[in-house]
XYZ file of N, CA and C in Angstrom:
369
model
N -4.302 25.258 -44.145
C -4.501 24.497 -43.488
C -3.814 23.907 -42.405
N -4.500 23.265 -41.399
C -3.661 22.905 -40.439
C -3.943 21.485 -40.412
N -2.544 20.561 -39.603
C -2.273 19.535 -39.381
C -3.186 18.858 -38.711
N -4.466 17.578 -38.453
C -4.648 17.093 -37.035
C -3.675 17.353 -36.185
N -4.501 17.399 -34.687
C -3.776 17.200 -33.630
C -3.572 16.147 -33.278
N -1.923 16.118 -33.044
C -1.272 14.493 -32.689
C -1.993 14.273 -31.557
N -1.934 12.976 -31.468
C -2.624 12.102 -30.109
C -2.295 12.153 -29.319
N -3.087 11.804 -28.539
C -1.933 11.568 -27.079
C -1.634 10.887 -26.354
N -0.506 10.599 -25.851
C -0.449 9.018 -25.528
C -0.171 8.669 -24.410
N -1.280 7.851 -23.474
C -1.636 7.681 -22.190
C -0.415 6.762 -21.642
N -0.027 7.448 -21.033
C 1.332 6.571 -20.245
C 0.220 5.144 -18.541
N 0.951 4.511 -18.439
C 0.259 4.042 -17.746
C 0.174 4.337 -15.970
N -0.828 3.788 -15.257
C -1.177 4.565 -13.963
C -0.710 3.636 -13.105
N 0.877 4.300 -12.739
C 1.913 3.213 -11.949
C 1.639 4.000 -10.962
N 1.585 4.865 -10.186
C 1.224 6.332 -9.352
C 0.226 5.477 -8.342
N -0.708 5.229 -8.781
C -2.341 4.630 -8.549
C -1.457 3.119 -8.087
N -1.122 2.627 -8.758
C -1.135 1.172 -7.522
C 0.506 1.733 -7.288
N 1.000 1.854 -6.697
C 1.985 2.426 -5.558
C 1.454 3.165 -4.716
N 0.910 3.742 -4.688
C -0.259 4.520 -3.358
C -1.080 3.481 -2.765
N -1.551 2.303 -3.721
C -2.648 1.354 -3.300
C -1.681 0.296 -2.481
N -0.002 0.014 -3.530
C 0.861 -1.344 -2.544
C 1.075 -0.359 -0.800
N 1.282 0.274 -1.031
C 1.966 1.632 -0.189
C 0.718 1.254 1.388
N -0.586 1.933 0.351
C -1.852 1.338 1.946
C -1.808 -0.499 2.288
N -1.583 -1.421 1.333
C -1.392 -2.223 1.882
C -0.768 -2.847 3.124
N 1.026 -2.231 2.052
C 1.802 -2.666 3.267
C 1.274 -1.891 4.741
N 1.185 -0.708 4.545
C 0.570 0.629 5.930
C 0.006 0.071 7.079
N -1.566 -1.026 6.265
C -2.276 -1.725 6.858
C -1.897 -2.902 8.037
N -1.345 -3.468 6.772
C -0.969 -5.044 7.502
C 0.359 -4.969 8.291
N 1.034 -3.702 7.834
C 2.033 -3.805 8.884
C 2.056 -2.970 10.458
N 0.604 -2.458 10.480
C -0.010 -1.042 11.292
C 0.401 -1.876 12.974
N -0.062 -3.103 13.197
C -0.080 -3.901 14.732
C 1.230 -4.200 14.798
N 2.522 -4.060 13.734
C 4.117 -4.489 13.843
C 4.712 -3.048 14.814
N 3.527 -1.977 14.170
C 4.605 -0.027 14.328
C 4.072 -0.551 15.816
N 2.316 -1.177 16.106
C 1.959 -0.433 17.349
C 2.738 -1.732 18.266
N 3.504 -2.177 17.987
C 4.121 -3.162 19.124
C 5.646 -2.966 19.122
N 6.246 -2.341 18.129
C 7.150 -1.582 18.294
C 7.519 -0.507 19.122
N 6.377 0.766 18.975
C 6.810 1.564 19.376
C 5.953 1.719 20.865
N 5.386 0.523 21.118
C 5.065 -0.063 22.651
C 6.688 -0.551 23.807
N 7.385 -1.176 22.932
C 8.753 -1.877 22.730
C 9.032 -0.329 23.074
N 9.433 -0.201 22.504
C 10.462 1.681 22.190
C 10.570 1.893 23.838
N 8.931 2.412 24.421
C 9.035 3.370 25.467
C 8.680 2.956 26.438
N 7.668 1.687 26.676
C 8.576 1.034 27.575
C 10.116 0.389 28.302
N 10.993 0.324 27.236
C 11.737 -0.093 27.219
C 12.861 1.016 28.035
N 12.769 2.532 27.031
C 13.316 3.533 27.628
C 12.378 3.943 28.909
N 11.496 4.139 29.527
C 10.595 4.118 30.775
C 11.492 3.055 31.958
N 11.953 1.718 31.538
C 11.733 0.792 32.232
C 10.693 0.509 32.892
N 9.311 0.492 31.770
C 8.052 -0.621 32.434
C 8.348 -1.740 32.549
N 7.182 -2.031 32.327
C 6.744 -3.446 32.545
C 5.377 -3.272 31.556
N 4.895 -4.134 30.133
C 3.459 -4.296 30.069
C 4.002 -5.799 28.952
N 2.060 -6.511 29.324
C 2.286 -8.193 28.740
C 0.413 -8.031 28.055
N 0.156 -8.284 27.937
C -1.065 -9.259 27.966
C -2.249 -9.077 28.848
N -1.780 -9.674 30.056
C -2.466 -10.050 31.561
C -2.668 -9.721 32.006
N -2.386 -7.862 32.242
C -3.241 -6.886 32.962
C -2.073 -5.647 32.444
N -3.218 -4.776 33.156
C -2.853 -3.416 32.175
C -1.633 -3.106 34.177
N 0.047 -2.744 33.865
C 0.404 -2.364 34.771
C 1.181 -0.700 34.649
N 1.141 -0.209 36.170
C 1.549 1.266 35.973
C 3.189 1.620 35.712
N 2.389 2.835 34.436
C 4.118 3.329 34.048
C 3.707 4.833 33.904
N 4.376 4.918 34.648
C 5.167 6.722 35.059
C 6.139 7.195 34.387
N 5.777 8.319 33.340
C 6.524 9.251 32.583
C 5.642 10.086 32.935
N 7.173 11.385 33.200
C 6.726 12.975 33.741
C 5.525 12.956 34.783
N 5.553 11.975 35.676
C 4.310 12.095 36.386
C 3.095 11.683 36.141
N 2.781 11.234 35.323
C 1.891 10.315 34.352
C 1.271 9.294 33.946
N 0.618 8.766 34.736
C 0.475 6.857 34.354
C -0.332 6.573 32.854
N 0.802 6.254 31.750
C -0.018 5.782 31.010
C 0.348 4.421 30.565
N -0.097 3.016 31.535
C 0.150 2.268 31.837
C -0.732 1.903 30.758
N -1.845 2.095 30.965
C -3.167 1.892 29.700
C -3.008 1.883 28.494
N -3.031 3.426 27.968
C -2.411 3.523 26.649
C -0.924 2.218 26.149
N 0.020 2.347 26.466
C 0.531 1.595 26.551
C 0.127 -0.406 26.339
N -0.594 -0.484 27.171
C -1.227 -1.719 27.665
C -1.938 -2.461 25.999
N -3.028 -0.797 25.488
C -2.721 -0.902 23.687
C -2.775 -1.288 23.309
N -1.619 -0.745 22.843
C -0.915 -1.203 21.466
C 0.008 -1.970 21.691
N 0.314 -2.689 23.124
C 0.505 -4.189 23.033
C -0.417 -4.473 22.768
N -0.858 -5.502 23.263
C -2.126 -5.877 22.511
C -2.653 -6.237 21.160
N -2.935 -4.163 20.715
C -3.364 -4.113 19.097
C -1.638 -5.889 18.263
N -0.697 -6.066 19.085
C -0.016 -6.437 18.039
C -0.731 -7.996 18.020
N -1.814 -8.020 18.535
C -2.765 -9.613 18.491
C -3.680 -10.180 16.628
N -3.747 -8.379 16.781
C -4.212 -8.145 15.183
C -3.163 -8.052 13.811
N -2.388 -8.311 14.536
C -0.973 -9.160 12.948
C -2.121 -10.530 12.352
N -2.694 -11.188 13.453
C -3.113 -12.098 13.187
C -4.670 -12.027 12.089
N -4.932 -11.081 12.000
C -5.551 -11.171 10.789
C -4.994 -10.109 9.742
N -4.148 -8.780 10.261
C -3.888 -8.219 9.126
C -2.881 -8.582 8.399
N -2.006 -9.518 8.738
C -1.152 -9.983 8.055
C -1.154 -11.024 6.642
N -2.216 -11.514 7.458
C -2.582 -13.089 5.934
C -3.346 -11.610 4.951
N -4.184 -11.022 5.697
C -5.026 -9.954 4.534
C -4.568 -9.177 3.554
N -3.341 -8.615 4.189
C -2.083 -7.585 2.998
C -1.506 -8.765 2.570
N -1.277 -10.059 2.424
C -1.070 -10.800 2.391
C -1.417 -11.482 0.165
N -2.929 -11.767 0.876
C -4.274 -11.998 0.254
C -4.171 -10.869 -0.814
N -4.678 -9.101 -0.206
C -4.920 -8.124 -0.830
C -3.563 -7.945 -1.324
N -1.959 -8.451 -2.048
C -1.287 -7.802 -2.586
C -1.101 -8.903 -3.115
N -1.916 -10.409 -2.994
C -1.530 -10.989 -4.567
C -2.730 -10.713 -5.391
N -3.883 -10.273 -4.327
C -5.153 -9.387 -5.311
C -4.488 -8.273 -7.066
N -3.725 -7.614 -5.606
C -3.289 -5.600 -6.312
C -2.321 -6.630 -7.505
N -1.073 -7.488 -7.456
C -0.477 -8.365 -8.417
C -1.315 -8.523 -9.062
N -2.256 -9.558 -8.748
C -3.435 -10.268 -10.567
C -3.425 -9.197 -11.368
N -4.350 -7.740 -10.817
C -5.185 -7.152 -11.688
C -3.937 -6.210 -11.714
N -3.087 -6.010 -11.917
C -1.015 -5.451 -12.414
C -1.325 -4.982 -13.686
N -1.164 -6.756 -13.149
C -0.650 -7.553 -14.196
C -1.582 -7.820 -15.378
N -3.030 -7.606 -15.355
C -4.099 -7.392 -16.062
C -4.490 -6.486 -17.187
N -4.359 -5.809 -15.625
C -5.118 -4.330 -16.459
C -2.706 -3.896 -17.642
N -1.684 -4.239 -16.734
C -0.268 -3.896 -18.009
C -0.588 -3.858 -18.820
N -1.329 -5.779 -19.117
C -1.298 -6.162 -20.685
C -2.221 -5.794 -20.927
N -3.190 -6.252 -20.347
C -4.806 -5.144 -21.650
C -4.073 -4.028 -22.145
N -3.317 -3.018 -21.306
C -3.212 -1.452 -21.764
C -1.773 -1.970 -22.741
N -0.695 -2.925 -22.800
C -0.198 -2.979 -23.613
C -0.438 -3.131 -24.926
N -1.387 -4.488 -25.204
C -2.043 -4.568 -26.307
C -3.570 -3.887 -26.865
N -3.665 -3.155 -26.204
C -4.124 -1.606 -26.351
C -3.545 -0.697 -27.119
N -2.987 -0.439 -26.775
C -1.223 0.355 -27.338
C -1.015 0.279 -28.304
N -0.665 -1.119 -28.452
C -0.513 -1.539 -29.903
C -0.958 -1.416 -30.958
N -2.570 -1.962 -30.401
C -3.197 -1.944 -31.573
C -3.999 -0.269 -32.178
N -3.473 0.014 -30.940
C -3.714 1.956 -31.443
C -2.833 2.118 -32.547
N -1.700 1.516 -31.759
C -0.295 2.328 -33.023
C -0.141 1.484 -34.448
N -0.794 0.577 -34.119
C -1.135 -0.071 -35.277
C -2.693 0.030 -36.446
N -3.379 0.597 -35.783
C -4.200 1.426 -36.138
C -4.014 2.590 -37.163
N -2.878 3.807 -36.502
C -2.523 4.754 -37.264
C -1.639 4.361 -38.081
N -0.348 3.448 -37.783
C 0.024 3.715 -39.066
C -0.287 2.888 -40.652
N -1.584 2.443 -40.574
C -2.281 1.628 -41.648
C -3.383 3.331 -41.991
N -3.024 3.173 -41.600
C -3.604 5.344 -41.254
C -3.240 5.813 -42.169
N -1.846 5.603 -41.144
C -1.045 6.571 -42.217
C -0.255 5.731 -43.984
N -0.291 5.285 -43.767
C -0.034 4.571 -45.664
C -1.291 4.264 -45.944
N -2.398 4.672 -45.804
C -3.505 4.126 -47.182
C -2.950 6.346 -47.169
N -2.943 7.310 -46.554
C -2.910 8.481 -46.526
C -1.860 8.457 -47.922
N -0.319 7.899 -47.411
C 0.216 8.294 -48.269
C -0.113 7.373 -49.593
N -0.675 6.987 -50.341
C -1.082 6.470 -51.718
C -2.101 7.111 -52.221
């Protein structure tokens, strides 16, 4: 007679929470990245970018003034993405704490039930 199969111990889904956290951070900081990229390109090629108007910026014989202007102005999206990212992080943290607490309690309950079942079989 074969013994009953061992129960599968499920692990807490940390990887899912880490992926969501990385996405929150990337979306919240995307405008910062666009401004940094714009600044690096502009400084490397001696161009000028501001929010008032498009200035010509010749790089390898082609004018990149409009795309650089767009990258620079996208920095204003930080006014939305940074607070939204902070709110999303707080919600993420609340969900993580609740899920982890419930998961831990359910696991303890399951292990306690297994222990009681083992004691009954011994008698």
